[in-house]
Amino acid sequence: MKKIVAPLAILAFVLSLVTLFLSQNTSDLVYVDVNKLIEGYKRTKVVRGEFEKKANVLKSNVDSLVTDWQKELKLYEKERSKFSKKELELKQELLSNKQQQINNYQQAIQKQIQSEDQKATQTVVNDINDYVKEFGKKQGYKIIFGASGGGNIMYADKTADLTEQVLEGLNAEYQGKK
């Protein structure tokens, strides 16, 4: 009986070491779904809402300029028979210049909207990155991969997915800052 107990104890010890080693390795390789974090993060909705308000104001400014220009154009077309040749040329030049200014303004507004969108998105991404970094340190992970559906992680066991856990903590931290 003593001859069997010692090898069984050694075997159990070896198996526990192997199990510990394997579980340690798999817990070091974890990932989060970046798209789910961005979509599920409560600050994303707030930042997007603020961005949409700004963008709508800027777009409405452009729309009102275009509407004013269209009214001037219609009025010109309606009354052009009353103008002399010189007045027609002058009015056409004024309308053309105004159209060019509106086009330039519209392009500048589109660039500004794109820039504001990038800033808003970067704010959210920075929050997420900072939180994941601190989360990883606290939990003792050596690396946390970010999956975005673009093929950088083709397969991972669901037990390695920390997305929900990180999202809960991220939102709790954001709610605490409000």
Phi, psi and omega in degrees: 000319179298327181292330181276324184295316182297310178297323178295321178295317179295316179298316179297319179297314179298315178298320179293324176295316178298314179299315178299316179298312181295318180291326178295316181295317182289329180285341176285334181256096181232168180212164172231148176273106185299319180298319178294322178297314181297314181290327183271347181287124185297328180292332179303315181296320180294312181296318178296320178299316178297318179297315181300320178299312179300313182298319180295321177297314180297318179294322180292327175298315179296315180301319181292323176296318179296317180298316178299316180297319179297322177297316178299319180296316179297318179297318177300313181296326181288322187252009186294336178292341181275345185270152173283170181300318180295317179294321177299313181298317180296315180295319178298319180294318178298315179296320180293316178297318180295320178298318179296319178296319178296317178299316179297316179297318180299317178296319179296320179294318178299319177295319180295319178297316178299317180297316179297321179296316179297318179297316181297315180296318181295325177300313180294315181298319178298317177303312183296313180300316179298317181294315181298321179299311179294320178300313180298318179296313182296322183275351177082023178278141178277329181208140173234117179279152175249115178264134181233010180083002182265008176099003180286335170233109184277328178207141172205142177295143181301333180292343178269357182273113180260008188307308183296318180297316179292318180298318178299313180294320179298313180292323177296318178296317179297317179298326179290333181280336185296000000 
